[in-house]
Amino acid sequence: MKTKLTKNLESTLYQYCYEQGAYVVEEVSMPDKKGIVDTLSYQQLPDGTIEWRCYELKVTKSDFHSKAKLSFIGNYNYFVFPQKLYDEIKDEIPAHIGVMIYRAFDKKAMDLAPQTLRTPGFLTIAKKAQYQELQVDEKSLTSHFVASLFREVDKAKRVEKGLQLYSDDQLYKEMRKRDKKGYDIYKPNRNVYDRYVDDIKDDAITALQEELDARNGEYQELKLELQDIQSPNLEDKL
């Protein structure tokens, strides 16, 4: 599971790459079993050449020393660290690998900002990466990049469609899973089923009240029309 800090680094890096004019996607599997890179960016330069950048996000010393393969196959390759971690391991970073430092925005400053900030922090380059030739076949890398982009689009569409993608049986099973401790007769507000039934009842009462109000409105209009019709006849008799 990703920690909150990791997610903050990830979202800030995404925005940084976007603002640089690059296409970017997270968790891309590399060709030739070169591992999975945390973030990969693709950018076409003014002269038409393509520049690939790989980013590995690390938030703890144990994470940095993990045996997981580092997929630094791009033209430029970077570690992304919080400042504290960088201070601890900066002497262990290979000469050709760059470093970007994440710093969180001050909470008070965020609250006073005139508009909502797009990221929880910002990045600075502490060490520039050295250029290297792409370490994998570019066509294969492009194919993997596109596949990862499609995965993210598919996820977004599923979120947009929401629960309509699931059958009634699937939804029922999921509701059963939510009630792992069983039915609590002393705290009904904790039971999904009671909450659901209460909502249904509230919706039904609201719908009936709206219909009753509409009927009363129609009745009052008809009553006024009837009075208007009867009033002239009454004056004639007088």
Short mmCIF file of N, CA, C and O in Angstrom, two decimals, residues 23-133:
data_model
loop_
_atom_site.label_atom_id
_atom_site.label_comp_id
_atom_site.label_asym_id
_atom_site.label_seq_id
_atom_site.Cartn_x
_atom_site.Cartn_y
_atom_site.Cartn_z
N TYR A 23 4.12 13.74 -21.57
CA TYR A 23 3.08 12.77 -21.26
C TYR A 23 3.64 11.88 -20.16
O TYR A 23 4.81 11.50 -20.19
N VAL A 24 2.81 11.53 -19.18
CA VAL A 24 3.34 10.83 -18.01
C VAL A 24 2.35 9.79 -17.51
O VAL A 24 1.13 9.98 -17.59
N VAL A 25 2.89 8.68 -17.01
CA VAL A 25 2.04 7.64 -16.43
C VAL A 25 2.84 6.91 -15.35
O VAL A 25 4.07 6.82 -15.43
N GLU A 26 2.13 6.43 -14.34
CA GLU A 26 2.78 5.73 -13.24
C GLU A 26 2.78 4.22 -13.44
O GLU A 26 1.94 3.67 -14.15
N GLU A 27 3.75 3.59 -12.80
CA GLU A 27 3.85 2.13 -12.73
C GLU A 27 3.81 1.47 -14.11
O GLU A 27 2.84 0.82 -14.48
N VAL A 28 4.88 1.65 -14.83
CA VAL A 28 4.99 1.10 -16.18
C VAL A 28 5.96 -0.07 -16.16
O VAL A 28 7.11 0.07 -15.73
N SER A 29 5.50 -1.23 -16.63
CA SER A 29 6.39 -2.39 -16.72
C SER A 29 7.31 -2.20 -17.92
O SER A 29 6.88 -1.79 -18.99
N MET A 30 8.57 -2.52 -17.72
CA MET A 30 9.59 -2.31 -18.74
C MET A 30 9.74 -3.53 -19.66
O MET A 30 9.49 -4.67 -19.23
N PRO A 31 10.13 -3.31 -20.89
CA PRO A 31 10.43 -4.45 -21.78
C PRO A 31 11.64 -5.23 -21.26
O PRO A 31 12.41 -4.74 -20.43
N ASP A 32 11.79 -6.44 -21.74
CA ASP A 32 12.95 -7.28 -21.43
C ASP A 32 13.12 -7.52 -19.93
O ASP A 32 14.25 -7.65 -19.42
N LYS A 33 12.00 -7.57 -19.21
CA LYS A 33 12.02 -7.86 -17.77
C LYS A 33 12.92 -6.90 -17.00
O LYS A 33 13.68 -7.30 -16.11
N LYS A 34 12.83 -5.62 -17.34
CA LYS A 34 13.66 -4.60 -16.68
C LYS A 34 12.97 -4.01 -15.46
O LYS A 34 13.38 -2.98 -14.95
N GLY A 35 11.91 -4.67 -14.99
CA GLY A 35 11.24 -4.21 -13.79
C GLY A 35 10.08 -3.27 -14.09
O GLY A 35 9.60 -3.17 -15.23
N ILE A 36 9.64 -2.58 -13.06
CA ILE A 36 8.52 -1.63 -13.18
C ILE A 36 9.00 -0.27 -12.67
O ILE A 36 9.46 -0.16 -11.52
N VAL A 37 8.91 0.74 -13.49
CA VAL A 37 9.33 2.08 -13.09
C VAL A 37 8.15 2.79 -12.42
O VAL A 37 7.01 2.64 -12.85
N ASP A 38 8.42 3.54 -11.37
CA ASP A 38 7.35 4.22 -10.65
C ASP A 38 6.63 5.24 -11.54
O ASP A 38 5.40 5.29 -11.57
N THR A 39 7.40 6.05 -12.24
CA THR A 39 6.81 7.05 -13.15
C THR A 39 7.66 7.15 -14.40
O THR A 39 8.89 7.20 -14.31
N LEU A 40 7.01 7.18 -15.55
CA LEU A 40 7.71 7.29 -16.83
C LEU A 40 7.11 8.45 -17.62
O LEU A 40 5.89 8.58 -17.73
N SER A 41 7.99 9.30 -18.16
CA SER A 41 7.50 10.42 -18.97
C SER A 41 8.06 10.34 -20.38
O SER A 41 9.18 9.87 -20.59
N TYR A 42 7.25 10.81 -21.32
CA TYR A 42 7.56 10.81 -22.75
C TYR A 42 7.39 12.23 -23.24
O TYR A 42 6.33 12.83 -23.05
N GLN A 43 8.41 12.78 -23.86
CA GLN A 43 8.32 14.16 -24.33
C GLN A 43 8.99 14.31 -25.69
O GLN A 43 10.13 13.86 -25.88
N GLN A 44 8.25 14.93 -26.61
CA GLN A 44 8.82 15.20 -27.93
C GLN A 44 9.42 16.60 -27.92
O GLN A 44 8.75 17.59 -27.62
N LEU A 45 10.71 16.69 -28.23
CA LEU A 45 11.43 17.95 -28.21
C LEU A 45 11.20 18.72 -29.51
O LEU A 45 10.73 18.16 -30.50
N PRO A 46 11.51 20.04 -29.53
CA PRO A 46 11.28 20.86 -30.73
C PRO A 46 11.94 20.30 -31.99
O PRO A 46 11.43 20.50 -33.10
N ASP A 47 13.07 19.60 -31.84
CA ASP A 47 13.75 19.06 -33.03
C ASP A 47 13.17 17.72 -33.48
O ASP A 47 13.67 17.10 -34.42
N GLY A 48 12.11 17.25 -32.78
CA GLY A 48 11.44 16.01 -33.18
C GLY A 48 11.92 14.77 -32.45
O GLY A 48 11.30 13.72 -32.57
N THR A 49 13.01 14.86 -31.71
CA THR A 49 13.49 13.69 -30.98
C THR A 49 12.62 13.44 -29.75
O THR A 49 11.97 14.34 -29.22
N ILE A 50 12.62 12.18 -29.31
CA ILE A 50 11.83 11.78 -28.15
C ILE A 50 12.75 11.62 -26.94
O ILE A 50 13.83 11.03 -27.04
N GLU A 51 12.33 12.16 -25.83
CA GLU A 51 13.11 12.07 -24.59
C GLU A 51 12.31 11.29 -23.55
O GLU A 51 11.18 11.62 -23.26
N TRP A 52 12.94 10.24 -23.02
CA TRP A 52 12.31 9.41 -22.00
C TRP A 52 12.97 9.67 -20.65
O TRP A 52 14.19 9.71 -20.54
N ARG A 53 12.13 9.84 -19.63
CA ARG A 53 12.65 10.05 -18.28
C ARG A 53 11.99 9.06 -17.32
O ARG A 53 10.77 8.89 -17.33
N CYS A 54 12.82 8.44 -16.49
CA CYS A 54 12.33 7.49 -15.49
C CYS A 54 12.51 8.09 -14.09
O CYS A 54 13.53 8.70 -13.80
N TYR A 55 11.51 7.87 -13.25
CA TYR A 55 11.55 8.40 -11.88
C TYR A 55 11.23 7.28 -10.89
O TYR A 55 10.24 6.56 -11.05
N GLU A 56 12.09 7.12 -9.90
CA GLU A 56 11.85 6.18 -8.82
C GLU A 56 11.60 6.97 -7.54
O GLU A 56 12.42 7.79 -7.13
N LEU A 57 10.45 6.73 -6.90
CA LEU A 57 10.06 7.48 -5.71
C LEU A 57 10.41 6.67 -4.46
O LEU A 57 9.99 5.51 -4.33
N LYS A 58 11.15 7.29 -3.55
CA LYS A 58 11.55 6.62 -2.31
C LYS A 58 11.28 7.56 -1.13
O LYS A 58 11.61 8.74 -1.18
N VAL A 59 10.69 7.00 -0.06
CA VAL A 59 10.35 7.85 1.10
C VAL A 59 11.04 7.40 2.39
O VAL A 59 11.02 8.13 3.38
N THR A 60 11.64 6.19 2.38
CA THR A 60 12.35 5.72 3.57
C THR A 60 13.69 5.11 3.17
O THR A 60 13.90 4.74 2.00
N LYS A 61 14.58 5.00 4.14
CA LYS A 61 15.90 4.43 3.88
C LYS A 61 15.79 2.96 3.49
O LYS A 61 16.49 2.48 2.60
N SER A 62 14.89 2.23 4.15
CA SER A 62 14.70 0.82 3.82
C SER A 62 14.13 0.66 2.42
O SER A 62 14.47 -0.28 1.70
N ASP A 63 13.29 1.59 2.02
CA ASP A 63 12.74 1.58 0.66
C ASP A 63 13.86 1.81 -0.36
O ASP A 63 13.91 1.16 -1.40
N PHE A 64 14.75 2.73 -0.03
CA PHE A 64 15.88 3.02 -0.92
C PHE A 64 16.80 1.81 -1.06
O PHE A 64 17.33 1.53 -2.14
N HIS A 65 16.99 1.06 0.03
CA HIS A 65 17.88 -0.10 0.03
C HIS A 65 17.17 -1.40 -0.36
O HIS A 65 17.74 -2.48 -0.26
N SER A 66 15.92 -1.27 -0.78
CA SER A 66 15.16 -2.46 -1.18
C SER A 66 15.84 -3.17 -2.35
O SER A 66 16.54 -2.58 -3.16
N LYS A 67 15.62 -4.48 -2.43
CA LYS A 67 16.21 -5.28 -3.50
C LYS A 67 15.41 -5.18 -4.81
O LYS A 67 15.80 -5.78 -5.82
N ALA A 68 14.32 -4.46 -4.77
CA ALA A 68 13.51 -4.28 -5.98
C ALA A 68 14.36 -3.63 -7.07
O ALA A 68 15.13 -2.70 -6.81
N LYS A 69 14.19 -4.12 -8.27
CA LYS A 69 14.99 -3.63 -9.40
C LYS A 69 14.65 -2.18 -9.72
O LYS A 69 13.50 -1.77 -9.77
N LEU A 70 15.71 -1.36 -9.93
CA LEU A 70 15.53 0.03 -10.34
C LEU A 70 15.51 0.09 -11.86
O LEU A 70 16.47 -0.31 -12.51
N SER A 71 14.42 0.60 -12.40
CA SER A 71 14.24 0.59 -13.86
C SER A 71 14.71 1.90 -14.47
O SER A 71 13.94 2.64 -15.09
N PHE A 72 15.99 2.18 -14.32
CA PHE A 72 16.57 3.41 -14.87
C PHE A 72 17.06 3.15 -16.29
O PHE A 72 18.24 3.03 -16.56
N ILE A 73 16.10 3.06 -17.21
CA ILE A 73 16.42 2.73 -18.60
C ILE A 73 16.26 3.94 -19.53
O ILE A 73 16.49 3.84 -20.72
N GLY A 74 15.82 5.08 -18.95
CA GLY A 74 15.51 6.25 -19.76
C GLY A 74 16.73 7.05 -20.17
O GLY A 74 17.87 6.75 -19.79
N ASN A 75 16.49 8.09 -20.95
CA ASN A 75 17.57 9.01 -21.33
C ASN A 75 18.05 9.80 -20.12
O ASN A 75 19.24 10.10 -19.99
N TYR A 76 17.10 10.13 -19.24
CA TYR A 76 17.42 10.79 -17.98
C TYR A 76 16.68 10.05 -16.86
O TYR A 76 15.50 9.70 -17.02
N ASN A 77 17.35 9.84 -15.76
CA ASN A 77 16.77 9.03 -14.69
C ASN A 77 16.94 9.72 -13.34
O ASN A 77 18.04 10.21 -13.02
N TYR A 78 15.86 9.72 -12.56
CA TYR A 78 15.86 10.47 -11.31
C TYR A 78 15.29 9.66 -10.14
O TYR A 78 14.34 8.90 -10.29
N PHE A 79 15.89 9.89 -8.97
CA PHE A 79 15.25 9.53 -7.71
C PHE A 79 14.43 10.75 -7.27
O PHE A 79 14.82 11.89 -7.50
N VAL A 80 13.30 10.48 -6.61
CA VAL A 80 12.50 11.56 -6.02
C VAL A 80 12.40 11.25 -4.52
O VAL A 80 11.87 10.21 -4.12
N PHE A 81 12.97 12.14 -3.71
CA PHE A 81 13.06 11.95 -2.26
C PHE A 81 12.44 13.11 -1.50
O PHE A 81 12.44 14.25 -1.99
N PRO A 82 12.00 12.86 -0.25
CA PRO A 82 11.81 13.98 0.67
C PRO A 82 13.20 14.45 1.13
O PRO A 82 14.17 13.67 1.09
N GLN A 83 13.31 15.68 1.57
CA GLN A 83 14.61 16.26 1.92
C GLN A 83 15.36 15.43 2.97
O GLN A 83 16.56 15.19 2.86
N LYS A 84 14.66 14.99 4.00
CA LYS A 84 15.29 14.26 5.09
C LYS A 84 15.98 12.99 4.60
O LYS A 84 17.12 12.69 4.99
N LEU A 85 15.32 12.25 3.72
CA LEU A 85 15.90 11.01 3.20
C LEU A 85 17.13 11.31 2.34
O LEU A 85 18.14 10.62 2.42
N TYR A 86 17.03 12.34 1.53
CA TYR A 86 18.16 12.70 0.67
C TYR A 86 19.40 13.02 1.51
O TYR A 86 20.52 12.61 1.16
N ASP A 87 19.22 13.71 2.60
CA ASP A 87 20.35 14.05 3.48
C ASP A 87 21.02 12.80 4.03
O ASP A 87 22.23 12.79 4.28
N GLU A 88 20.24 11.72 4.19
CA GLU A 88 20.77 10.49 4.78
C GLU A 88 21.52 9.61 3.78
O GLU A 88 22.46 8.91 4.16
N ILE A 89 21.12 9.65 2.52
CA ILE A 89 21.69 8.68 1.56
C ILE A 89 22.31 9.33 0.31
O ILE A 89 22.61 8.64 -0.66
N LYS A 90 22.54 10.62 0.34
CA LYS A 90 23.01 11.30 -0.87
C LYS A 90 24.37 10.78 -1.36
O LYS A 90 24.66 10.85 -2.56
N ASP A 91 25.19 10.24 -0.46
CA ASP A 91 26.50 9.73 -0.88
C ASP A 91 26.40 8.37 -1.57
O ASP A 91 27.39 7.89 -2.13
N GLU A 92 25.22 7.75 -1.54
CA GLU A 92 25.03 6.42 -2.12
C GLU A 92 24.43 6.47 -3.52
O GLU A 92 24.24 5.44 -4.16
N ILE A 93 24.15 7.65 -4.01
CA ILE A 93 23.47 7.77 -5.31
C ILE A 93 24.49 7.72 -6.44
O ILE A 93 25.49 8.45 -6.42
N PRO A 94 24.27 6.86 -7.45
CA PRO A 94 25.20 6.78 -8.59
C PRO A 94 25.38 8.12 -9.29
O PRO A 94 24.46 8.95 -9.30
N ALA A 95 26.54 8.33 -9.86
CA ALA A 95 26.90 9.63 -10.44
C ALA A 95 25.95 10.06 -11.56
O ALA A 95 25.65 11.25 -11.69
N HIS A 96 25.46 9.11 -12.37
CA HIS A 96 24.66 9.49 -13.53
C HIS A 96 23.17 9.65 -13.22
O HIS A 96 22.38 10.05 -14.08
N ILE A 97 22.76 9.32 -11.98
CA ILE A 97 21.35 9.41 -11.60
C ILE A 97 21.07 10.75 -10.93
O ILE A 97 21.80 11.18 -10.03
N GLY A 98 20.01 11.41 -11.36
CA GLY A 98 19.65 12.70 -10.79
C GLY A 98 18.77 12.55 -9.55
O GLY A 98 18.29 11.46 -9.23
N VAL A 99 18.56 13.66 -8.85
CA VAL A 99 17.75 13.66 -7.63
C VAL A 99 16.81 14.87 -7.63
O VAL A 99 17.23 16.00 -7.90
N MET A 100 15.56 14.60 -7.36
CA MET A 100 14.56 15.66 -7.17
C MET A 100 14.08 15.61 -5.73
O MET A 100 13.84 14.52 -5.19
N ILE A 101 13.98 16.77 -5.09
CA ILE A 101 13.58 16.85 -3.69
C ILE A 101 12.15 17.36 -3.58
O ILE A 101 11.78 18.37 -4.20
N TYR A 102 11.36 16.65 -2.80
CA TYR A 102 9.96 17.05 -2.55
C TYR A 102 9.88 17.84 -1.24
O TYR A 102 10.43 17.41 -0.22
N ARG A 103 9.20 18.95 -1.30
CA ARG A 103 8.92 19.74 -0.09
C ARG A 103 7.43 20.04 -0.05
O ARG A 103 6.86 20.52 -1.03
N ALA A 104 6.84 19.77 1.09
CA ALA A 104 5.40 20.01 1.24
C ALA A 104 5.13 21.49 1.47
O ALA A 104 5.94 22.19 2.09
N PHE A 105 4.01 21.96 0.96
CA PHE A 105 3.60 23.33 1.23
C PHE A 105 3.20 23.47 2.70
O PHE A 105 2.67 22.53 3.30
N ASP A 106 3.43 24.64 3.27
CA ASP A 106 3.01 24.92 4.63
C ASP A 106 1.48 24.93 4.69
O ASP A 106 0.82 25.55 3.85
N LYS A 107 0.91 24.22 5.66
CA LYS A 107 -0.55 24.09 5.74
C LYS A 107 -1.24 25.45 5.88
O LYS A 107 -2.28 25.71 5.27
N LYS A 108 -0.67 26.32 6.70
CA LYS A 108 -1.28 27.64 6.88
C LYS A 108 -1.28 28.43 5.57
O LYS A 108 -2.24 29.11 5.24
N ALA A 109 -0.15 28.29 4.83
CA ALA A 109 -0.06 28.99 3.54
C ALA A 109 -1.08 28.43 2.56
O ALA A 109 -1.67 29.18 1.77
N MET A 110 -1.30 27.11 2.61
CA MET A 110 -2.29 26.50 1.73
C MET A 110 -3.70 27.01 2.05
O MET A 110 -4.51 27.26 1.16
N ASP A 111 -3.99 27.15 3.35
CA ASP A 111 -5.31 27.63 3.75
C ASP A 111 -5.56 29.07 3.31
O ASP A 111 -6.69 29.46 3.04
N LEU A 112 -4.47 29.85 3.24
CA LEU A 112 -4.59 31.26 2.88
C LEU A 112 -4.48 31.51 1.37
O LEU A 112 -4.67 32.64 0.91
N ALA A 113 -4.16 30.45 0.61
CA ALA A 113 -3.99 30.60 -0.84
C ALA A 113 -5.30 31.07 -1.48
O ALA A 113 -6.39 30.61 -1.10
N PRO A 114 -5.23 32.00 -2.45
CA PRO A 114 -6.45 32.53 -3.08
C PRO A 114 -7.22 31.49 -3.89
O PRO A 114 -8.39 31.65 -4.16
N GLN A 115 -6.53 30.43 -4.29
CA GLN A 115 -7.21 29.35 -5.01
C GLN A 115 -6.61 28.01 -4.59
O GLN A 115 -5.51 27.95 -4.05
N THR A 116 -7.36 26.94 -4.82
CA THR A 116 -6.92 25.61 -4.42
C THR A 116 -5.67 25.21 -5.18
O THR A 116 -5.62 25.31 -6.41
N LEU A 117 -4.64 24.78 -4.43
CA LEU A 117 -3.39 24.37 -5.06
C LEU A 117 -3.55 23.00 -5.71
O LEU A 117 -4.25 22.13 -5.20
N ARG A 118 -2.87 22.81 -6.83
CA ARG A 118 -3.01 21.55 -7.58
C ARG A 118 -2.23 20.40 -6.96
O ARG A 118 -2.50 19.24 -7.23
N THR A 119 -1.22 20.73 -6.17
CA THR A 119 -0.38 19.71 -5.56
C THR A 119 -0.15 20.02 -4.09
O THR A 119 -0.28 21.17 -3.66
N PRO A 120 0.20 19.01 -3.29
CA PRO A 120 0.46 19.24 -1.86
C PRO A 120 1.84 19.81 -1.59
O PRO A 120 2.16 20.15 -0.45
N GLY A 121 2.70 19.88 -2.62
CA GLY A 121 4.06 20.39 -2.42
C GLY A 121 4.69 20.75 -3.75
O GLY A 121 4.02 20.87 -4.77
N PHE A 122 6.03 20.88 -3.74
CA PHE A 122 6.74 21.23 -4.97
C PHE A 122 8.06 20.47 -5.03
O PHE A 122 8.54 19.92 -4.02
N LEU A 123 8.66 20.44 -6.22
CA LEU A 123 9.90 19.70 -6.46
C LEU A 123 11.01 20.65 -6.88
O LEU A 123 10.78 21.61 -7.62
N THR A 124 12.22 20.35 -6.43
CA THR A 124 13.41 21.06 -6.89
C THR A 124 14.46 20.02 -7.29
O THR A 124 14.49 18.92 -6.73
N ILE A 125 15.29 20.37 -8.23
CA ILE A 125 16.35 19.45 -8.68
C ILE A 125 17.60 19.68 -7.83
O ILE A 125 18.21 20.75 -7.88
N ALA A 126 17.96 18.66 -7.05
CA ALA A 126 19.15 18.75 -6.20
C ALA A 126 20.39 18.26 -6.94
O ALA A 126 21.51 18.66 -6.64
N LYS A 127 20.17 17.41 -7.94
CA LYS A 127 21.28 16.83 -8.69
C LYS A 127 20.78 16.48 -10.08
O LYS A 127 19.80 15.74 -10.22
N LYS A 128 21.40 17.01 -11.11
CA LYS A 128 20.96 16.76 -12.49
C LYS A 128 21.38 15.38 -12.95
O LYS A 128 22.49 14.92 -12.66
N ALA A 129 20.49 14.75 -13.69
CA ALA A 129 20.81 13.44 -14.27
C ALA A 129 21.66 13.61 -15.51
O ALA A 129 21.53 14.59 -16.23
N GLN A 130 22.53 12.64 -15.75
CA GLN A 130 23.36 12.65 -16.95
C GLN A 130 22.66 11.87 -18.06
O GLN A 130 22.00 10.87 -17.81
N TYR A 131 22.80 12.35 -19.28
CA TYR A 131 22.15 11.71 -20.42
C TYR A 131 22.75 10.33 -20.67
O TYR A 131 23.96 10.11 -20.53
N GLN A 132 21.88 9.39 -21.06
CA GLN A 132 22.34 8.07 -21.50
C GLN A 132 21.45 7.61 -22.64
O GLN A 132 20.31 8.06 -22.79
N GLU A 133 21.96 6.73 -23.46
CA GLU A 133 21.16 6.14 -24.52
C GLU A 133 20.08 5.26 -23.91
O GLU A 133 20.26 4.69 -22.82
#
